[in-house]
mmCIF file of C-alpha atoms and ligand atoms in Angstrom:
data_model
loop_
_atom_site.group_PDB
_atom_site.id
_atom_site.type_symbol
_atom_site.label_atom_id
_atom_site.label_comp_id
_atom_site.label_asym_id
_atom_site.label_seq_id
_atom_site.Cartn_x
_atom_site.Cartn_y
_atom_site.Cartn_z
ATOM 1 C CA MET A 205 63.168 -89.392 -9.395
ATOM 2 C CA GLU A 206 59.631 -88.795 -8.579
ATOM 3 C CA LYS A 207 58.255 -91.790 -6.608
ATOM 4 C CA VAL A 208 55.331 -93.379 -8.701
ATOM 5 C CA MET A 209 52.681 -95.268 -7.281
ATOM 6 C CA LEU A 210 52.535 -98.742 -8.878
ATOM 7 C CA VAL A 211 49.393 -100.810 -8.984
ATOM 8 C CA ALA A 212 49.828 -103.802 -6.952
ATOM 9 C CA ALA A 213 49.423 -107.220 -8.710
ATOM 10 C CA ARG A 214 47.865 -110.098 -6.843
ATOM 11 C CA LYS A 215 50.523 -111.425 -4.239
ATOM 12 C CA GLU A 216 49.939 -114.994 -5.796
ATOM 13 C CA ILE A 217 51.785 -114.008 -8.841
ATOM 14 C CA ALA A 218 54.771 -112.387 -7.367
ATOM 15 C CA ASP A 219 57.108 -115.379 -7.877
ATOM 16 C CA VAL A 220 55.585 -116.536 -10.956
ATOM 17 C CA THR A 221 57.529 -116.469 -14.210
ATOM 18 C CA PRO A 222 56.451 -116.198 -17.739
ATOM 19 C CA TYR A 223 56.783 -119.355 -19.715
ATOM 20 C CA VAL A 224 60.086 -119.324 -21.565
ATOM 21 C CA ALA A 225 58.979 -120.672 -24.998
ATOM 22 C CA GLY A 226 61.582 -122.608 -27.268
ATOM 23 C CA LYS A 227 63.611 -119.959 -29.264
ATOM 24 C CA PRO A 228 61.966 -118.942 -32.499
ATOM 25 C CA ILE A 229 63.802 -119.846 -35.802
ATOM 26 C CA GLU A 230 63.303 -116.153 -37.082
ATOM 27 C CA GLU A 231 65.199 -114.743 -33.902
ATOM 28 C CA VAL A 232 68.138 -117.026 -34.201
ATOM 29 C CA GLN A 233 68.312 -116.147 -37.721
ATOM 30 C CA ARG A 234 68.485 -112.493 -37.267
ATOM 31 C CA GLU A 235 70.604 -112.706 -33.972
ATOM 32 C CA LEU A 236 73.507 -115.044 -35.566
ATOM 33 C CA LYS A 237 73.101 -114.372 -39.253
ATOM 34 C CA LEU A 238 72.583 -117.955 -39.933
ATOM 35 C CA ASP A 239 70.797 -119.193 -43.218
ATOM 36 C CA ARG A 240 69.756 -122.617 -41.993
ATOM 37 C CA VAL A 241 68.296 -122.851 -38.759
ATOM 38 C CA ILE A 242 66.687 -126.171 -37.520
ATOM 39 C CA LYS A 243 64.473 -126.140 -34.357
ATOM 40 C CA LEU A 244 63.951 -129.175 -32.187
ATOM 41 C CA ALA A 245 63.227 -127.227 -29.256
ATOM 42 C CA SER A 246 59.218 -127.525 -28.866
ATOM 43 C CA ASN A 247 58.335 -131.129 -29.962
ATOM 44 C CA GLU A 248 56.671 -129.794 -32.786
ATOM 45 C CA ASN A 249 55.979 -132.221 -35.710
ATOM 46 C CA PRO A 250 58.603 -131.898 -38.269
ATOM 47 C CA TYR A 251 56.405 -133.557 -40.918
ATOM 48 C CA GLY A 252 53.856 -130.741 -40.863
ATOM 49 C CA CYS A 253 50.105 -131.589 -40.553
ATOM 50 C CA SER A 254 47.544 -133.426 -42.762
ATOM 51 C CA ARG A 255 46.890 -131.984 -46.144
ATOM 52 C CA LEU A 256 43.264 -132.185 -45.110
ATOM 53 C CA ALA A 257 43.534 -129.865 -42.287
ATOM 54 C CA THR A 258 45.288 -127.094 -44.659
ATOM 55 C CA GLU A 259 42.383 -127.390 -47.150
ATOM 56 C CA ALA A 260 40.002 -127.471 -44.547
ATOM 57 C CA VAL A 261 41.517 -124.122 -43.002
ATOM 58 C CA GLU A 262 41.687 -122.722 -46.648
ATOM 59 C CA ARG A 263 37.990 -123.511 -47.026
ATOM 60 C CA GLU A 264 37.054 -121.753 -43.736
ATOM 61 C CA LEU A 265 38.966 -118.507 -44.486
ATOM 62 C CA SER A 266 35.866 -116.960 -46.233
ATOM 63 C CA GLN A 267 33.796 -117.185 -42.751
ATOM 64 C CA ILE A 268 36.596 -115.655 -40.502
ATOM 65 C CA SER A 269 34.233 -112.584 -39.934
ATOM 66 C CA LEU A 270 32.149 -114.918 -38.013
ATOM 67 C CA TYR A 271 32.384 -116.056 -34.427
ATOM 68 C CA PRO A 272 32.741 -119.744 -34.324
ATOM 69 C CA GLU A 273 30.303 -122.033 -32.776
ATOM 70 C CA ALA A 274 31.621 -121.526 -28.953
ATOM 71 C CA SER A 275 31.821 -125.045 -27.673
ATOM 72 C CA GLY A 276 32.807 -126.487 -31.132
ATOM 73 C CA PRO A 277 30.103 -129.113 -31.305
ATOM 74 C CA MET A 278 31.216 -131.034 -34.353
ATOM 75 C CA LEU A 279 34.533 -131.813 -33.149
ATOM 76 C CA LEU A 280 33.234 -132.606 -29.648
ATOM 77 C CA GLN A 281 30.999 -134.950 -31.394
ATOM 78 C CA LYS A 282 33.611 -136.643 -33.422
ATOM 79 C CA LEU A 283 36.133 -136.978 -30.586
ATOM 80 C CA ALA A 284 33.045 -138.551 -28.358
ATOM 81 C CA ASN A 285 32.413 -141.085 -31.241
ATOM 82 C CA ARG A 286 36.124 -141.988 -31.339
ATOM 83 C CA PHE A 287 36.386 -142.726 -27.717
ATOM 84 C CA GLY A 288 33.016 -144.161 -27.407
ATOM 85 C CA LEU A 289 32.022 -141.373 -24.999
ATOM 86 C CA GLU A 290 29.129 -138.908 -25.235
ATOM 87 C CA SER A 291 29.952 -135.286 -26.461
ATOM 88 C CA GLY A 292 29.241 -133.971 -22.733
ATOM 89 C CA ASN A 293 32.330 -135.930 -21.650
ATOM 90 C CA VAL A 294 34.470 -133.781 -24.111
ATOM 91 C CA ILE A 295 35.726 -129.917 -23.935
ATOM 92 C CA LEU A 296 37.953 -128.152 -26.173
ATOM 93 C CA GLY A 297 40.559 -125.600 -25.185
ATOM 94 C CA ALA A 298 43.139 -123.176 -26.759
ATOM 95 C CA GLY A 299 45.743 -125.863 -26.721
ATOM 96 C CA SER A 300 45.632 -128.487 -23.839
ATOM 97 C CA ASP A 301 47.568 -125.637 -21.868
ATOM 98 C CA GLU A 302 44.471 -123.636 -21.626
ATOM 99 C CA LEU A 303 42.777 -126.741 -20.172
ATOM 100 C CA ILE A 304 45.195 -127.015 -17.381
ATOM 101 C CA ARG A 305 44.499 -123.232 -16.386
ATOM 102 C CA LEU A 306 40.657 -124.031 -16.592
ATOM 103 C CA LEU A 307 41.014 -127.043 -14.265
ATOM 104 C CA THR A 308 43.058 -125.061 -11.837
ATOM 105 C CA ARG A 309 40.662 -122.127 -12.179
ATOM 106 C CA ALA A 310 37.552 -123.962 -11.627
ATOM 107 C CA PHE A 311 38.884 -126.559 -8.915
ATOM 108 C CA ASN A 312 41.702 -125.312 -7.085
ATOM 109 C CA SER A 313 40.932 -122.985 -4.350
ATOM 110 C CA THR A 314 43.414 -120.744 -2.105
ATOM 111 C CA GLY A 315 45.491 -123.138 -0.009
ATOM 112 C CA ASP A 316 44.418 -126.413 -1.811
ATOM 113 C CA GLU A 317 47.402 -128.704 -2.434
ATOM 114 C CA ALA A 318 48.302 -130.050 -5.821
ATOM 115 C CA ILE A 319 50.602 -133.044 -6.305
ATOM 116 C CA MET A 320 52.896 -133.349 -9.489
ATOM 117 C CA ALA A 321 56.304 -134.658 -10.144
ATOM 118 C CA ASP A 322 59.662 -132.786 -10.347
ATOM 119 C CA VAL A 323 60.306 -132.436 -13.105
ATOM 120 C CA THR A 324 57.447 -132.536 -15.344
ATOM 121 C CA PHE A 325 55.374 -129.920 -17.599
ATOM 122 C CA PRO A 326 55.826 -126.465 -15.918
ATOM 123 C CA ARG A 327 52.357 -125.341 -16.534
ATOM 124 C CA TYR A 328 50.837 -127.532 -13.667
ATOM 125 C CA GLU A 329 52.797 -125.882 -11.081
ATOM 126 C CA THR A 330 52.158 -122.173 -12.524
ATOM 127 C CA ASN A 331 48.653 -122.333 -12.664
ATOM 128 C CA VAL A 332 48.056 -123.930 -9.307
ATOM 129 C CA THR A 333 50.295 -121.216 -7.903
ATOM 130 C CA ILE A 334 48.100 -118.402 -9.784
ATOM 131 C CA GLU A 335 45.065 -119.845 -8.193
ATOM 132 C CA GLY A 336 46.637 -119.375 -4.594
ATOM 133 C CA GLY A 337 47.287 -123.180 -4.421
ATOM 134 C CA VAL A 338 50.251 -125.114 -3.139
ATOM 135 C CA PRO A 339 52.173 -127.222 -5.554
ATOM 136 C CA VAL A 340 53.744 -130.183 -3.979
ATOM 137 C CA THR A 341 56.384 -131.671 -6.239
ATOM 138 C CA ILE A 342 57.679 -135.469 -5.762
ATOM 139 C CA PRO A 343 61.003 -136.054 -7.426
ATOM 140 C CA LEU A 344 61.118 -138.439 -10.243
ATOM 141 C CA ILE A 345 62.956 -141.787 -9.866
ATOM 142 C CA GLU A 346 65.143 -142.317 -13.076
ATOM 143 C CA GLY A 347 62.947 -139.890 -15.085
ATOM 144 C CA VAL A 348 59.755 -142.012 -14.143
ATOM 145 C CA HIS A 349 56.989 -140.630 -12.116
ATOM 146 C CA ASN A 350 57.070 -141.819 -8.301
ATOM 147 C CA LEU A 351 53.501 -142.658 -8.104
ATOM 148 C CA GLU A 352 53.676 -144.247 -4.721
ATOM 149 C CA GLY A 353 55.410 -141.263 -3.521
ATOM 150 C CA MET A 354 52.673 -139.069 -4.884
ATOM 151 C CA LEU A 355 50.080 -140.957 -3.144
ATOM 152 C CA ALA A 356 51.966 -140.951 0.112
ATOM 153 C CA ALA A 357 51.864 -136.977 -0.200
ATOM 154 C CA VAL A 358 48.339 -136.849 -0.129
ATOM 155 C CA THR A 359 46.723 -134.914 2.795
ATOM 156 C CA GLU A 360 43.450 -133.421 3.614
ATOM 157 C CA LYS A 361 44.308 -130.296 1.488
ATOM 158 C CA THR A 362 45.136 -132.201 -1.668
ATOM 159 C CA LYS A 363 42.805 -131.052 -4.667
ATOM 160 C CA ILE A 364 44.559 -132.260 -7.915
ATOM 161 C CA MET A 365 47.155 -134.899 -8.932
ATOM 162 C CA PHE A 366 49.126 -134.257 -12.154
ATOM 163 C CA VAL A 367 50.648 -137.448 -14.154
ATOM 164 C CA CYS A 368 52.165 -136.457 -17.457
ATOM 165 C CA ASN A 369 52.349 -139.630 -19.432
ATOM 166 C CA PRO A 370 54.708 -139.753 -21.429
ATOM 167 C CA ASN A 371 56.375 -137.294 -19.053
ATOM 168 C CA ASN A 372 57.766 -133.957 -20.739
ATOM 169 C CA PRO A 373 60.806 -133.478 -20.383
ATOM 170 C CA THR A 374 61.950 -137.075 -19.618
ATOM 171 C CA GLY A 375 59.903 -138.947 -22.227
ATOM 172 C CA THR A 376 59.191 -141.746 -19.644
ATOM 173 C CA ILE A 377 56.031 -143.687 -19.188
ATOM 174 C CA VAL A 378 54.705 -144.980 -15.957
ATOM 175 C CA GLY A 379 53.687 -148.824 -15.946
ATOM 176 C CA LYS A 380 50.274 -150.084 -16.500
ATOM 177 C CA ALA A 381 49.871 -151.749 -13.407
ATOM 178 C CA ALA A 382 51.378 -148.876 -11.602
ATOM 179 C CA LEU A 383 49.416 -146.298 -12.923
ATOM 180 C CA LEU A 384 46.009 -148.395 -12.857
ATOM 181 C CA ALA A 385 46.868 -148.926 -9.117
ATOM 182 C CA PHE A 386 47.347 -145.120 -8.663
ATOM 183 C CA ILE A 387 43.989 -144.350 -10.001
ATOM 184 C CA GLU A 388 42.122 -146.855 -8.027
ATOM 185 C CA ASN A 389 43.950 -145.740 -4.662
ATOM 186 C CA VAL A 390 43.715 -141.924 -5.014
ATOM 187 C CA PRO A 391 40.540 -140.821 -2.952
ATOM 188 C CA LYS A 392 37.535 -140.065 -5.111
ATOM 189 C CA HIS A 393 37.357 -136.547 -3.967
ATOM 190 C CA ILE A 394 40.714 -135.768 -5.718
ATOM 191 C CA MET A 395 40.862 -134.937 -9.173
ATOM 192 C CA ILE A 396 43.533 -137.021 -11.362
ATOM 193 C CA VAL A 397 44.559 -135.316 -14.414
ATOM 194 C CA VAL A 398 46.728 -137.421 -16.972
ATOM 195 C CA ASP A 399 48.442 -135.333 -19.655
ATOM 196 C CA GLU A 400 48.601 -137.488 -22.697
ATOM 197 C CA ALA A 401 50.137 -134.826 -25.348
ATOM 198 C CA TYR A 402 52.291 -137.590 -26.586
ATOM 199 C CA CYS A 403 50.078 -140.614 -26.525
ATOM 200 C CA GLU A 404 49.750 -140.903 -30.072
ATOM 201 C CA TYR A 405 53.542 -141.773 -30.383
ATOM 202 C CA VAL A 406 53.536 -144.481 -27.879
ATOM 203 C CA GLU A 407 53.628 -148.175 -28.979
ATOM 204 C CA ASP A 408 54.855 -149.890 -25.690
ATOM 205 C CA SER A 409 52.647 -152.478 -24.335
ATOM 206 C CA GLU A 410 53.239 -151.068 -20.924
ATOM 207 C CA TYR A 411 50.976 -147.965 -21.705
ATOM 208 C CA LEU A 412 47.742 -147.758 -20.147
ATOM 209 C CA ASP A 413 44.656 -146.948 -22.270
ATOM 210 C CA THR A 414 43.041 -144.768 -19.485
ATOM 211 C CA VAL A 415 39.735 -143.859 -21.536
ATOM 212 C CA PRO A 416 37.944 -146.976 -20.650
ATOM 213 C CA LEU A 417 38.437 -145.806 -16.942
ATOM 214 C CA LEU A 418 36.431 -142.559 -17.306
ATOM 215 C CA SER A 419 33.245 -144.453 -16.565
ATOM 216 C CA GLU A 420 34.419 -145.908 -13.594
ATOM 217 C CA PHE A 421 36.257 -142.918 -12.198
ATOM 218 C CA PRO A 422 34.485 -139.511 -12.121
ATOM 219 C CA ASN A 423 37.330 -137.980 -10.864
ATOM 220 C CA LEU A 424 39.761 -138.665 -13.776
ATOM 221 C CA VAL A 425 40.697 -136.039 -16.396
ATOM 222 C CA ILE A 426 42.384 -136.752 -19.651
ATOM 223 C CA LEU A 427 44.318 -134.197 -21.480
ATOM 224 C CA ARG A 428 45.046 -134.533 -25.389
ATOM 225 C CA THR A 429 46.142 -132.104 -27.896
ATOM 226 C CA PHE A 430 46.226 -131.546 -31.551
ATOM 227 C CA SER A 431 49.700 -129.572 -31.213
ATOM 228 C CA LYS A 432 51.987 -132.600 -31.215
ATOM 229 C CA ILE A 433 51.374 -135.662 -33.797
ATOM 230 C CA TYR A 434 48.546 -133.819 -35.461
ATOM 231 C CA GLY A 435 51.203 -130.881 -36.166
ATOM 232 C CA LEU A 436 48.610 -128.035 -35.362
ATOM 233 C CA ALA A 437 50.547 -126.269 -32.933
ATOM 234 C CA ALA A 438 49.886 -122.934 -34.277
ATOM 235 C CA LEU A 439 46.041 -123.341 -34.236
ATOM 236 C CA ARG A 440 45.946 -123.928 -30.417
ATOM 237 C CA VAL A 441 42.996 -126.826 -29.908
ATOM 238 C CA GLY A 442 43.336 -129.354 -27.274
ATOM 239 C CA TYR A 443 40.724 -131.525 -25.496
ATOM 240 C CA ALA A 444 39.857 -132.814 -22.078
ATOM 241 C CA LEU A 445 37.766 -136.090 -21.577
ATOM 242 C CA ALA A 446 36.253 -136.407 -18.265
ATOM 243 C CA HIS A 447 32.829 -136.938 -16.313
ATOM 244 C CA PRO A 448 30.246 -134.401 -17.663
ATOM 245 C CA THR A 449 30.254 -132.726 -14.191
ATOM 246 C CA ILE A 450 33.744 -131.584 -14.707
ATOM 247 C CA VAL A 451 33.318 -130.431 -18.156
ATOM 248 C CA ARG A 452 30.224 -128.510 -17.218
ATOM 249 C CA ASN A 453 32.499 -126.701 -14.554
ATOM 250 C CA LEU A 454 35.157 -126.052 -16.957
ATOM 251 C CA HIS A 455 32.462 -124.516 -19.408
ATOM 252 C CA LYS A 456 31.713 -121.999 -16.661
ATOM 253 C CA VAL A 457 35.410 -120.683 -16.510
ATOM 254 C CA ARG A 458 36.350 -120.702 -20.315
ATOM 255 C CA ASP A 459 36.384 -117.570 -22.495
ATOM 256 C CA SER A 460 33.427 -117.212 -24.832
ATOM 257 C CA PHE A 461 35.037 -118.560 -28.183
ATOM 258 C CA ASN A 462 38.221 -119.980 -26.903
ATOM 259 C CA THR A 463 38.774 -122.140 -30.124
ATOM 260 C CA SER A 464 38.660 -120.478 -33.663
ATOM 261 C CA ARG A 465 36.959 -121.593 -36.646
ATOM 262 C CA LEU A 466 40.162 -122.288 -38.327
ATOM 263 C CA SER A 467 41.269 -124.370 -35.177
ATOM 264 C CA GLN A 468 38.072 -126.147 -35.298
ATOM 265 C CA ALA A 469 37.826 -126.996 -38.835
ATOM 266 C CA ALA A 470 41.455 -128.298 -39.002
ATOM 267 C CA ALA A 471 41.184 -130.389 -36.001
ATOM 268 C CA LEU A 472 37.978 -132.124 -37.634
ATOM 269 C CA ALA A 473 39.701 -132.761 -40.900
ATOM 270 C CA ALA A 474 43.064 -134.091 -39.352
ATOM 271 C CA LEU A 475 40.636 -136.666 -37.401
ATOM 272 C CA ASP A 476 39.934 -138.313 -40.980
ATOM 273 C CA ASP A 477 43.595 -138.752 -41.758
ATOM 274 C CA GLU A 478 44.759 -141.687 -39.774
ATOM 275 C CA ASP A 479 47.352 -142.270 -42.312
ATOM 276 C CA PHE A 480 49.222 -139.215 -41.449
ATOM 277 C CA VAL A 481 49.247 -139.938 -37.756
ATOM 278 C CA THR A 482 50.620 -143.708 -38.407
ATOM 279 C CA THR A 483 53.223 -142.420 -40.943
ATOM 280 C CA CYS A 484 54.629 -139.580 -38.097
ATOM 281 C CA ARG A 485 54.502 -142.478 -35.603
ATOM 282 C CA GLN A 486 56.679 -144.874 -37.641
ATOM 283 C CA LYS A 487 58.869 -142.252 -38.700
ATOM 284 C CA ASN A 488 59.216 -140.934 -35.293
ATOM 285 C CA LYS A 489 60.272 -144.497 -34.106
ATOM 286 C CA THR A 490 62.743 -145.037 -36.747
ATOM 287 C CA GLU A 491 64.395 -141.420 -36.009
ATOM 288 C CA ARG A 492 64.354 -142.124 -32.313
ATOM 289 C CA ALA A 493 66.375 -145.355 -32.887
ATOM 290 C CA TYR A 494 68.668 -143.642 -35.228
ATOM 291 C CA LEU A 495 69.498 -140.885 -32.353
ATOM 292 C CA GLN A 496 69.541 -143.295 -29.759
ATOM 293 C CA ASN A 497 72.063 -145.391 -31.397
ATOM 294 C CA GLU A 498 74.350 -142.075 -32.497
ATOM 295 C CA LEU A 499 74.075 -141.172 -28.730
ATOM 296 C CA ASP A 500 75.161 -144.602 -27.567
ATOM 297 C CA ALA A 501 78.083 -144.584 -29.807
ATOM 298 C CA ALA A 502 79.080 -141.126 -28.256
ATOM 299 C CA GLY A 503 78.743 -142.592 -24.854
ATOM 300 C CA LEU A 504 75.925 -140.300 -23.966
ATOM 301 C CA ARG A 505 73.118 -141.522 -21.456
ATOM 302 C CA TYR A 506 69.473 -140.392 -21.957
ATOM 303 C CA PHE A 507 66.164 -141.284 -20.474
ATOM 304 C CA PRO A 508 64.224 -143.995 -22.625
ATOM 305 C CA SER A 509 61.656 -142.058 -24.802
ATOM 306 C CA HIS A 510 58.211 -142.879 -25.571
ATOM 307 C CA GLY A 511 57.636 -139.557 -27.442
ATOM 308 C CA ASN A 512 58.952 -137.065 -30.005
ATOM 309 C CA PHE A 513 61.810 -135.866 -27.957
ATOM 310 C CA ILE A 514 64.920 -137.265 -25.950
ATOM 311 C CA MET A 515 66.390 -135.947 -22.775
ATOM 312 C CA VAL A 516 70.156 -136.285 -23.142
ATOM 313 C CA HIS A 517 72.800 -136.324 -20.412
ATOM 314 C CA PHE A 518 76.028 -134.630 -20.757
ATOM 315 C CA PRO A 519 78.602 -135.603 -17.794
ATOM 316 C CA ASP A 520 81.059 -133.036 -18.737
ATOM 317 C CA HIS A 521 78.896 -129.968 -19.762
ATOM 318 C CA THR A 522 76.022 -127.679 -18.343
ATOM 319 C CA GLY A 523 72.945 -128.154 -20.859
ATOM 320 C CA ASP A 524 73.145 -124.479 -21.411
ATOM 321 C CA ASP A 525 76.786 -124.938 -22.545
ATOM 322 C CA ILE A 526 75.413 -127.517 -25.298
ATOM 323 C CA PHE A 527 72.371 -125.321 -25.847
ATOM 324 C CA GLN A 528 74.603 -122.191 -26.793
ATOM 325 C CA ARG A 529 77.143 -124.103 -28.947
ATOM 326 C CA LEU A 530 74.275 -125.980 -30.930
ATOM 327 C CA LEU A 531 72.891 -122.646 -31.375
ATOM 328 C CA ARG A 532 75.960 -121.159 -33.000
ATOM 329 C CA GLN A 533 75.914 -123.971 -35.302
ATOM 330 C CA GLY A 534 72.178 -123.310 -36.199
ATOM 331 C CA ILE A 535 70.429 -125.799 -34.130
ATOM 332 C CA ILE A 536 67.976 -124.962 -31.472
ATOM 333 C CA VAL A 537 67.436 -127.466 -28.499
ATOM 334 C CA ARG A 538 65.870 -126.924 -25.039
ATOM 335 C CA PRO A 539 68.393 -126.440 -22.122
ATOM 336 C CA GLY A 540 67.614 -128.663 -19.338
ATOM 337 C CA ASN A 541 68.415 -125.927 -16.964
ATOM 338 C CA LEU A 542 65.287 -124.499 -17.753
ATOM 339 C CA LEU A 543 63.465 -127.439 -17.168
ATOM 340 C CA GLY A 544 64.995 -128.727 -13.950
ATOM 341 C CA TYR A 545 67.826 -130.954 -15.081
ATOM 342 C CA PRO A 546 71.062 -128.556 -15.155
ATOM 343 C CA GLN A 547 73.395 -131.107 -17.140
ATOM 344 C CA THR A 548 70.941 -132.191 -19.998
ATOM 345 C CA VAL A 549 69.267 -130.774 -23.013
ATOM 346 C CA ARG A 550 65.896 -132.135 -24.526
ATOM 347 C CA VAL A 551 66.098 -132.572 -28.243
ATOM 348 C CA THR A 552 62.926 -132.990 -30.383
ATOM 349 C CA ILE A 553 63.181 -135.921 -32.891
ATOM 350 C CA GLY A 554 63.347 -134.159 -36.036
ATOM 351 C CA ASP A 555 63.027 -135.605 -39.643
ATOM 352 C CA SER A 556 65.965 -137.413 -41.057
ATOM 353 C CA GLU A 557 67.966 -134.594 -42.334
ATOM 354 C CA GLN A 558 67.405 -132.374 -39.131
ATOM 355 C CA ASN A 559 68.509 -135.518 -36.930
ATOM 356 C CA GLN A 560 71.729 -136.113 -38.964
ATOM 357 C CA ALA A 561 72.731 -131.964 -38.843
ATOM 358 C CA PHE A 562 71.859 -132.325 -34.822
ATOM 359 C CA ILE A 563 74.308 -135.274 -34.348
ATOM 360 C CA ALA A 564 76.940 -133.699 -36.620
ATOM 361 C CA ALA A 565 76.763 -130.503 -34.553
ATOM 362 C CA LEU A 566 76.963 -132.621 -31.167
ATOM 363 C CA ARG A 567 79.959 -134.318 -32.546
ATOM 364 C CA ASN A 568 81.520 -131.212 -33.020
ATOM 365 C CA ILE A 569 81.154 -130.005 -29.626
ATOM 366 C CA LEU A 570 82.393 -133.443 -28.025
ATOM 367 C CA ASN A 571 85.590 -133.347 -30.134
ATOM 368 C CA GLY A 572 86.094 -129.549 -29.372
ATOM 369 C CA ASN A 573 85.974 -128.632 -33.224
ATOM 370 C CA ASP A 574 83.099 -126.170 -32.868
ATOM 371 C CA GLN A 575 85.010 -123.520 -31.237
ATOM 372 C CA GLN A 576 87.334 -121.789 -34.062
HETATM 373 C C1 LIG B 781 52.984 -129.657 -25.579
HETATM 374 C C2 LIG B 781 52.343 -130.049 -24.372
HETATM 375 C C3 LIG B 781 51.021 -129.498 -23.833
HETATM 376 C C4 LIG B 781 50.144 -128.469 -24.553
HETATM 377 O O1 LIG B 781 50.193 -127.961 -25.743
HETATM 378 P P1 LIG B 781 49.205 -127.362 -26.087
HETATM 379 O O2 LIG B 781 49.755 -126.771 -27.538
HETATM 380 O O3 LIG B 781 48.760 -126.146 -25.399
HETATM 381 O O4 LIG B 781 47.979 -128.251 -26.587
HETATM 382 C C5 LIG B 781 50.508 -130.078 -22.792
HETATM 383 N N1 LIG B 781 51.140 -130.962 -21.817
HETATM 384 C C6 LIG B 781 52.488 -131.402 -22.467
HETATM 385 C C7 LIG B 781 53.007 -132.153 -21.526
HETATM 386 C C8 LIG B 781 52.982 -130.953 -23.687
HETATM 387 O O5 LIG B 781 54.110 -131.317 -23.854
#
């Protein structure tokens, strides 16, 4: 064969793997010819989103030939008011995923170190690597961030520290006093990113409210999203709360129109429906208790979850085996080997019917009744 000259990619991305998303329902239906497929793989909201949000999207549809207001000033102001901040403290992203990318783009230079947990949300490591930074990973203890270990790993090269609270994939939170001490002890020239994608689900009194700390800690960045409890994952909108100087630097590296008219309109409306959020939080709590009871009854261990997902440990199976065998029964979960825990799966807490179907399918596997 003729030798072709290939265009060389940046060496920083040689070992980066594209994000492996949860398997889509449509794909599983096609491949396995199943009528009913339940997706409990991506921590989506099983109750959909607020009607106010869908109505706002419908109204906005007549405007989609026009670019949106680039920074989403109405939504910025509404978020700022809600948190007692100025709109200069807030920036929108195409999901908080994009904000992680903007943070590393703007702040992580080649050779800078970023400290994060092992295992946590994989986008921190990927984006640090893309920017030529060095991810430094500190193992979780019993599924919980080892904040003291992370502090001990600080060197003169450290630039960013990531704390995912609740942590994806384990669902655990860090203690209030421990996180406060951590934020106080991180040197002021190092950025602390607290990713709170699931904060609206948390009811534990040990959960630290980080927003009031922003005025005192100009190195603190809080990430939130409309993808989880607000149920707007497809519209791609999240936000960061931070010191105005950080926000200004993020604006420099974002795409011109990173959120759309539809996403801005939906998020604005969703903020007016507190009842929807409260109902989802309550239902999630009830369903989490149901799942945890059933797992207890099956003798399975799991990390105590504060979010809308549970990481379950299987002493006698690989996570991939459980994943495949659930899949054949029409249930998509997330195998832990993709997330760094080979003998686990992460299951999103669905609605009552979905959870019962999951438990029934799981029982089939544990009894060996699924392999005809
Ligand atoms: C889902 C998730 C996000 C990002 O979601 P977006 O849809 O990009 O807003 C960020 N962090 C964690 C920990 C998540 O689980």
